Coordinates of C-alpha atoms and ligand atoms in Angstrom, one line a residue:
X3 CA 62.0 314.5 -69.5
X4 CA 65.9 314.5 -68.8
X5 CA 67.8 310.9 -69.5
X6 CA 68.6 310.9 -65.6
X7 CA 65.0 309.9 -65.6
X8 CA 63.8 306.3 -66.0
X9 CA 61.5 305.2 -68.2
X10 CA 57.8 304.3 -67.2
X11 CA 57.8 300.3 -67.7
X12 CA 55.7 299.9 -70.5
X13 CA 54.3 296.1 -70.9
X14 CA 56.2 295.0 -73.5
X15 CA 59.1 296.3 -72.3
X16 CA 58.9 294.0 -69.1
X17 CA 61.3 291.2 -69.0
X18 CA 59.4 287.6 -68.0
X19 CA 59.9 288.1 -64.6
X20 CA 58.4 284.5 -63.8
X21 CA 60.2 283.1 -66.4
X22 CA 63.6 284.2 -65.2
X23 CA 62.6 283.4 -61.7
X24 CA 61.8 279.8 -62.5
X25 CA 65.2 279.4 -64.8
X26 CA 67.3 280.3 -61.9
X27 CA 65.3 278.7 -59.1
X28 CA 65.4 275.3 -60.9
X29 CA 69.2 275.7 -61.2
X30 CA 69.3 276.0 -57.3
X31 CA 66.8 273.8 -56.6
X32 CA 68.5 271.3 -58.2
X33 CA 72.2 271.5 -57.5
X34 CA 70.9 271.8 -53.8
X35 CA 69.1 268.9 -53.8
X36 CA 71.7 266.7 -55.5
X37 CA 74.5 268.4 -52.6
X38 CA 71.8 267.0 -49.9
X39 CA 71.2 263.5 -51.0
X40 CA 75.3 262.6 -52.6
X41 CA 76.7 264.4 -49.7
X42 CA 75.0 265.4 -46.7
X43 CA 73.1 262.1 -46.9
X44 CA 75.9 259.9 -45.4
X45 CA 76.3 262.0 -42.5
X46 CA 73.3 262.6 -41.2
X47 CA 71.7 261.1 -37.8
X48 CA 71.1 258.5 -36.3
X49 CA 73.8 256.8 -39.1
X50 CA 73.1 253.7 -40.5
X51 CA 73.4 251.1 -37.9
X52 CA 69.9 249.7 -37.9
X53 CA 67.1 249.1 -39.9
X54 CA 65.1 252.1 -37.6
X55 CA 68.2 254.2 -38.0
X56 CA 68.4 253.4 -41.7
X57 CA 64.9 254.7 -42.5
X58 CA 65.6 257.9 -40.5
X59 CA 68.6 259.0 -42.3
X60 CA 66.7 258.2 -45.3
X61 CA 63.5 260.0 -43.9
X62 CA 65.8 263.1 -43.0
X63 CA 67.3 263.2 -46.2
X64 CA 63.9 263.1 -48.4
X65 CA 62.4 265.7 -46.0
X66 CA 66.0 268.1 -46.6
X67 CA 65.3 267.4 -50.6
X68 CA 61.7 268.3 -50.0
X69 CA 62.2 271.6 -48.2
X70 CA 64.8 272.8 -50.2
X71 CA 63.5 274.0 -53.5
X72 CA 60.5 275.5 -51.2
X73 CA 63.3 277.6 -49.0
X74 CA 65.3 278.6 -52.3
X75 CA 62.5 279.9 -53.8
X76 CA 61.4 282.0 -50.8
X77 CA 64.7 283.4 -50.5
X78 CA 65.4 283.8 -54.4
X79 CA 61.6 285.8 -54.7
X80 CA 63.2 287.9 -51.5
X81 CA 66.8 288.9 -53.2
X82 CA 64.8 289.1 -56.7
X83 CA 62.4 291.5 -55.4
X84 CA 65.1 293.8 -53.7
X85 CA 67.5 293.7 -56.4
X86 CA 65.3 294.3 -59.5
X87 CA 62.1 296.4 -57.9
X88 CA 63.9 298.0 -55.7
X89 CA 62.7 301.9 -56.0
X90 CA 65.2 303.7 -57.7
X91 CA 66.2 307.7 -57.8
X92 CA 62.9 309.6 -59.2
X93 CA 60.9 306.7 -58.2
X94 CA 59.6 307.8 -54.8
X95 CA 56.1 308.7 -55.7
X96 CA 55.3 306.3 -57.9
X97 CA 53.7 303.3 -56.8
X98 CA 53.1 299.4 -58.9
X99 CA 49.6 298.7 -60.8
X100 CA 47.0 297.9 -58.4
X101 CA 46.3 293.5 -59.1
X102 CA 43.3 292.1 -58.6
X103 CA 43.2 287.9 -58.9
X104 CA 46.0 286.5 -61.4
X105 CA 44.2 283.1 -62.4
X106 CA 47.9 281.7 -63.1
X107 CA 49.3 282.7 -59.8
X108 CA 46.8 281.4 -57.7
X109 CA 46.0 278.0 -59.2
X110 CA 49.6 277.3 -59.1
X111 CA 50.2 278.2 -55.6
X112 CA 46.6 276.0 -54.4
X113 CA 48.0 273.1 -56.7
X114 CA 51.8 273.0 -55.1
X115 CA 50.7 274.0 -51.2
X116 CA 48.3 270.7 -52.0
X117 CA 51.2 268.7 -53.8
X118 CA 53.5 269.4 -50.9
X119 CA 51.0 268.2 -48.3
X120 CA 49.9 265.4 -49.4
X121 CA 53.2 264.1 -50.4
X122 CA 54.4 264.6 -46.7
X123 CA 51.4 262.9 -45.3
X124 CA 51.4 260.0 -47.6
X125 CA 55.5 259.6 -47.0
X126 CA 55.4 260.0 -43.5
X127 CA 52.5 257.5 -43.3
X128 CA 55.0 254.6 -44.9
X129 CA 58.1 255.4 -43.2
X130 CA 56.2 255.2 -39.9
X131 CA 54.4 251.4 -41.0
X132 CA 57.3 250.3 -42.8
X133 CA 60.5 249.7 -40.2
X134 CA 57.0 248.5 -37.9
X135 CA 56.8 251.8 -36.3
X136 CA 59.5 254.1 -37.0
X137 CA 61.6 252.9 -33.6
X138 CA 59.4 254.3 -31.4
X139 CA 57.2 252.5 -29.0
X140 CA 54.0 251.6 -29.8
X141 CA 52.6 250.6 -26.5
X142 CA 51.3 246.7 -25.1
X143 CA 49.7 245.8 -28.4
X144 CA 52.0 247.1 -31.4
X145 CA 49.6 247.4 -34.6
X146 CA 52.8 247.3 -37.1
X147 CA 54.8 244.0 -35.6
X148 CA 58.3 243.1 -37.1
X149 CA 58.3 239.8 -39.1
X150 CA 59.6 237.1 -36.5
X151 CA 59.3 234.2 -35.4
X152 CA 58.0 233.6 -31.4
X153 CA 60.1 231.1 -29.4
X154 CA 61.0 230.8 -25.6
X155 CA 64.6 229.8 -26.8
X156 CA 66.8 231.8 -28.8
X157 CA 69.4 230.3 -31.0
X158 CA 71.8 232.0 -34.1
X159 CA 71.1 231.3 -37.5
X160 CA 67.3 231.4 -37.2
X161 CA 64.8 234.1 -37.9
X162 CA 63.4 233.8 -34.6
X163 CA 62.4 237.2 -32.1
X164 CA 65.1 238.4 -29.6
X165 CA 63.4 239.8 -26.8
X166 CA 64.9 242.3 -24.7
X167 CA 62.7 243.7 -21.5
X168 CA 64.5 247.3 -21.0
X169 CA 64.5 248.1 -17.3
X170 CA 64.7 252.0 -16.3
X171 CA 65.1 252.9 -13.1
X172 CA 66.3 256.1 -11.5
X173 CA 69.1 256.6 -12.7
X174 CA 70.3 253.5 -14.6
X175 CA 69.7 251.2 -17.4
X176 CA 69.1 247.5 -16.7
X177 CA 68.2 244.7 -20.1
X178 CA 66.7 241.3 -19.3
X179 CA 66.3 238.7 -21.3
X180 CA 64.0 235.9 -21.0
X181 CA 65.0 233.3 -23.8
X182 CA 68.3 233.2 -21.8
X183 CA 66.4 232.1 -17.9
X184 CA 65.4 236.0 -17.6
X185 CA 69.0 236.8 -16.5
X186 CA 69.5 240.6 -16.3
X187 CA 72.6 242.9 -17.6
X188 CA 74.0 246.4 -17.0
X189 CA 75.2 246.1 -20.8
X190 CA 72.9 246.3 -23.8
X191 CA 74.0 243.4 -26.4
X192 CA 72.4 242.7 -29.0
X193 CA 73.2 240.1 -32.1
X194 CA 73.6 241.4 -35.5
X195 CA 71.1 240.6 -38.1
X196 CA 68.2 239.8 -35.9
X197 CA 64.5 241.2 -35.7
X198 CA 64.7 242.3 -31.7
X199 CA 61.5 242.8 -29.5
X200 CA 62.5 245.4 -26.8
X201 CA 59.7 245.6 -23.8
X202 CA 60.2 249.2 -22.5
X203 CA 59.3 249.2 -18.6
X204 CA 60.4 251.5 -15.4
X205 CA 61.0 250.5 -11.9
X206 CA 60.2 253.7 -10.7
X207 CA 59.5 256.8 -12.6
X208 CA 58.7 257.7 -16.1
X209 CA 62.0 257.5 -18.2
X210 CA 62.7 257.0 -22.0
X211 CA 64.7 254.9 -23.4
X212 CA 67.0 255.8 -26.4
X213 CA 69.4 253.6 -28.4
X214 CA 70.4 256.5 -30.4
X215 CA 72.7 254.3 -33.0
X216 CA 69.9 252.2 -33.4
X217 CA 67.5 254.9 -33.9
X218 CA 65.0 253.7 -31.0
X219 CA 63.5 256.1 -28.5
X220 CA 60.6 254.6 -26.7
X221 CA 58.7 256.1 -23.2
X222 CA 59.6 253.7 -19.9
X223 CA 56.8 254.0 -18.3
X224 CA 56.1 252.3 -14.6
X225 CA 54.0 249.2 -15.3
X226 CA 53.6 249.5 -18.9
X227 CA 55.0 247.0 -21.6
X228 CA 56.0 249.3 -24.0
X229 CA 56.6 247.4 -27.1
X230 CA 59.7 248.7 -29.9
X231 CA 61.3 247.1 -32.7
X232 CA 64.8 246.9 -34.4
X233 CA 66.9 245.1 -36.5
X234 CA 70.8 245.3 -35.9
X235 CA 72.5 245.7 -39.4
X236 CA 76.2 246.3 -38.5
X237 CA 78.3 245.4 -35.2
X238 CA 79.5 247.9 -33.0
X239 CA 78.6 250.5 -30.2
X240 CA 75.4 251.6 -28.6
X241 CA 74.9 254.3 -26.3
X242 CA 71.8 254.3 -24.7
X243 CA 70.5 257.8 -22.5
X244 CA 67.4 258.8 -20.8
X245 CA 65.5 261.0 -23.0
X246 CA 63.2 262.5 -20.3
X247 CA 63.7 264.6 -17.5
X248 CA 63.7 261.8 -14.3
X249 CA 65.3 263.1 -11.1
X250 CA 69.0 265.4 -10.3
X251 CA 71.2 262.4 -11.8
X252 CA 68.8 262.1 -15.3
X253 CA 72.0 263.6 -17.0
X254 CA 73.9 260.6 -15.6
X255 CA 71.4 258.0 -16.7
X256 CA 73.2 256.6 -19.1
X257 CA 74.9 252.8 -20.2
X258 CA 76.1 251.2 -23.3
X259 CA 75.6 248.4 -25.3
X260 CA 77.2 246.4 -28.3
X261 CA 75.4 244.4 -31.6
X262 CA 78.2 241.7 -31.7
X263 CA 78.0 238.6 -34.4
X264 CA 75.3 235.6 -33.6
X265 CA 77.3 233.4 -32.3
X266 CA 79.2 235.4 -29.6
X267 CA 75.9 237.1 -28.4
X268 CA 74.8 233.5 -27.7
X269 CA 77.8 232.5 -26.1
X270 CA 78.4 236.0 -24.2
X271 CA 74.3 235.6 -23.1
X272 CA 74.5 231.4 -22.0
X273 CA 77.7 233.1 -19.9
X274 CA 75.8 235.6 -18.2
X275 CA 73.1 233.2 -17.4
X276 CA 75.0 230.5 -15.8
X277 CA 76.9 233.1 -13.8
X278 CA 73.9 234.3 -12.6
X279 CA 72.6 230.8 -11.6
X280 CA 76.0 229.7 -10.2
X281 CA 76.2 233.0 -7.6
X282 CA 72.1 232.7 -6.9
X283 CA 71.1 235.9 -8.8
X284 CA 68.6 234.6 -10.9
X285 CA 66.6 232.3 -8.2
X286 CA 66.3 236.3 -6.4
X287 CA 65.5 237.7 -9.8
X288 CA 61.6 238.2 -9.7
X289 CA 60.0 235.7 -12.5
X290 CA 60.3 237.2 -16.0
X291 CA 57.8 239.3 -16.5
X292 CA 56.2 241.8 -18.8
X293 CA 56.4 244.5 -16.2
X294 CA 58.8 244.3 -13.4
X295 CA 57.8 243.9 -9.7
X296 CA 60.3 246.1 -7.8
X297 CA 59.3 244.4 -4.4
X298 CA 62.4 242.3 -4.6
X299 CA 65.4 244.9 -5.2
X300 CA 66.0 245.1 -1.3
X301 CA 67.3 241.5 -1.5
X302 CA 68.7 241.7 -4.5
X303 CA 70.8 244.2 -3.4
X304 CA 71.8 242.4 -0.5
X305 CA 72.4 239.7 -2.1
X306 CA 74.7 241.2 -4.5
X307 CA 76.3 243.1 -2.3
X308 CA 77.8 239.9 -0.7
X309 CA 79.1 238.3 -3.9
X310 CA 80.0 241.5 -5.4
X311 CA 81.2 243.7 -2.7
X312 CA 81.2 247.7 -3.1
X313 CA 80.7 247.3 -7.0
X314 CA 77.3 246.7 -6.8
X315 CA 74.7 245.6 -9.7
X316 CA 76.7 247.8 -12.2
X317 CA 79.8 245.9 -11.5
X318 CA 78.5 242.6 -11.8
X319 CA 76.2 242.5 -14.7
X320 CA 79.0 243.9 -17.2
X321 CA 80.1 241.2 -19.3
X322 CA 83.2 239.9 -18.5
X323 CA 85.2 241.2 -21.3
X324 CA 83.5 243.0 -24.4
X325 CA 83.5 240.3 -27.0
X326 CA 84.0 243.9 -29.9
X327 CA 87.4 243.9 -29.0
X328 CA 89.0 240.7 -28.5
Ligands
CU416 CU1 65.5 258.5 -16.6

């Protein structure tokens, strides 16, 4: 035996290989961790603009924490392995001791596969019940409902519902809302600080709606009520998209919308309203409903057409002047 030639490991030569693996992976794990939920955490979608939104940031961040030590320590196992029993000059023909069941290895890998699991299932479980379904729509009859009070008015201050009936319809976003005479708006506004009951309906096709700063996303189906929930938490812009695949101008389907203070939503929505009575819009507008009856549009559009010349719908529904910047 030359001393080119390595040594045969003997077993109490070998370092703790587990040991070492775990000291360094709980270094990473760690420091990784803490970089997702000080840093990355702030910056990740939807933001923090609603309640919805807030849990999904929150939801994305515990799920990045979660995954992280699991990724590290497949990757750490992978570089260990290839740096430290890598075959080495000599070593060709010799081959590692043949294992048969390691009591150790395997009750540790069924006991954290199991941990892992069942700590997904049980957080996914509350984060979907607790902002009353996640922001996504949970058709007619919602089993989680947002605390709120049920009125056919709507006044500030209150805790009572907003509701919202979202109107899609190839290829543009309309909002009605019935505590205001069921008047009807190409703009999406919303007051801060109040639970909000959007119905999610289509005129036509099957669309979806999604509020991504709010983080809602619910299906628009053609007479179907679907029910979502969301609580405004900070003022400012909304941009609301299609979300699924609805005719050669989908990628144009596409408004925006604003969560503005209490007070000038109500004074911004009794505007709208007695517009709309003043130029005859709302006697045309089909009764508020919890689907829409597109059987009127014909006249409607007529109708509009005279008081609001070339501009259309889209012209005349916008508020006047956006009450976010005075
Ligand atoms: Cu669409």
């Amino acid at each position: 035996m030359t001393t080119n030639e390595p040594a045969a490991p003997s077993p109490g030569t070998e370092p703790r290989h587990g040991r070492r693996l775990f000291g360094i992976w709980i270094v990473l794990a760690l420091a990784a961790d803490l970089l997702i939920w000080l840093v990355w955490k702030p910056h990740l979608p939807p933001g923090d603009m609603s309640d919805a939104a807030r849990h999904q940031q929150f939801d994305i961040a515990v799920l990045a924490v979660s995954a992280a030590p699991v990724i590290i320590f497949v990757l750490l196992y992978f570089i260990y392995s290839i740096v430290v029993w890598r075959v080495r000059p000599g070593e060709e023909d010799r081959d590692g001791e043949p294992v048969y069941g390691h009591t150790k290895v395997q009750v540790t890998w069924i006991l954290g596969t199991t941990v892992i699991v069942l700590w997904l299932f049980v957080f996914g479980t509350v984060e979907l019940v607790g902002p009353a379904g996640a922001g996504a729509g949970e058709g007619p009859s919602p089993i989680w409902k947002l605390a709120g009070a049920q009125s056919a008015t709507w006044t500030p201050g209150g805790k009572t519902m907003l509701d919202v009936q979202v109107i899609g319809q190839q290829w543009t976003w309309t909002y009605r809302y019935p505590q205001f005479g069921g008047m009807e708006s190409s703009a999406l506004m919303l007051p801060v600080d109040t639970p909000v009951t959007f119905h999610v309906t289509s005129l036509d096709v099957i669309h979806s709606f999604w509020a991504y700063q709010l983080g809602v996303k619910a299906d628009a189906n053609p007479q179907v009520d679907n029910v979502a929930y969301v609580t405004a938490k900070t003022l400012g812009s909304v941009t609301v998209r299609c979300n699924e695949l609805c005719g050669i101008w989908h990628g144009a389907m596409f408004n925006y919308g604003h969560v503005v203070s209490q007070t000038a939503f109500q004074s911004w929505a009794n505007g709208v309203q007695s517009k709309e009575k003043a130029d005859g819009i709302l006697a045309d507008l089909p009764p508020y409903a919890l689907t829409y009856d597109p059987t009127v549009i014909p006249q409607l559009g007529a109708n509009l057409q005279k008081i609001d010349g070339i501009t259309g719908a889209a012209g005349y529904y916008y508020p006047p002047s956006d009450p976010v910047t005075p």
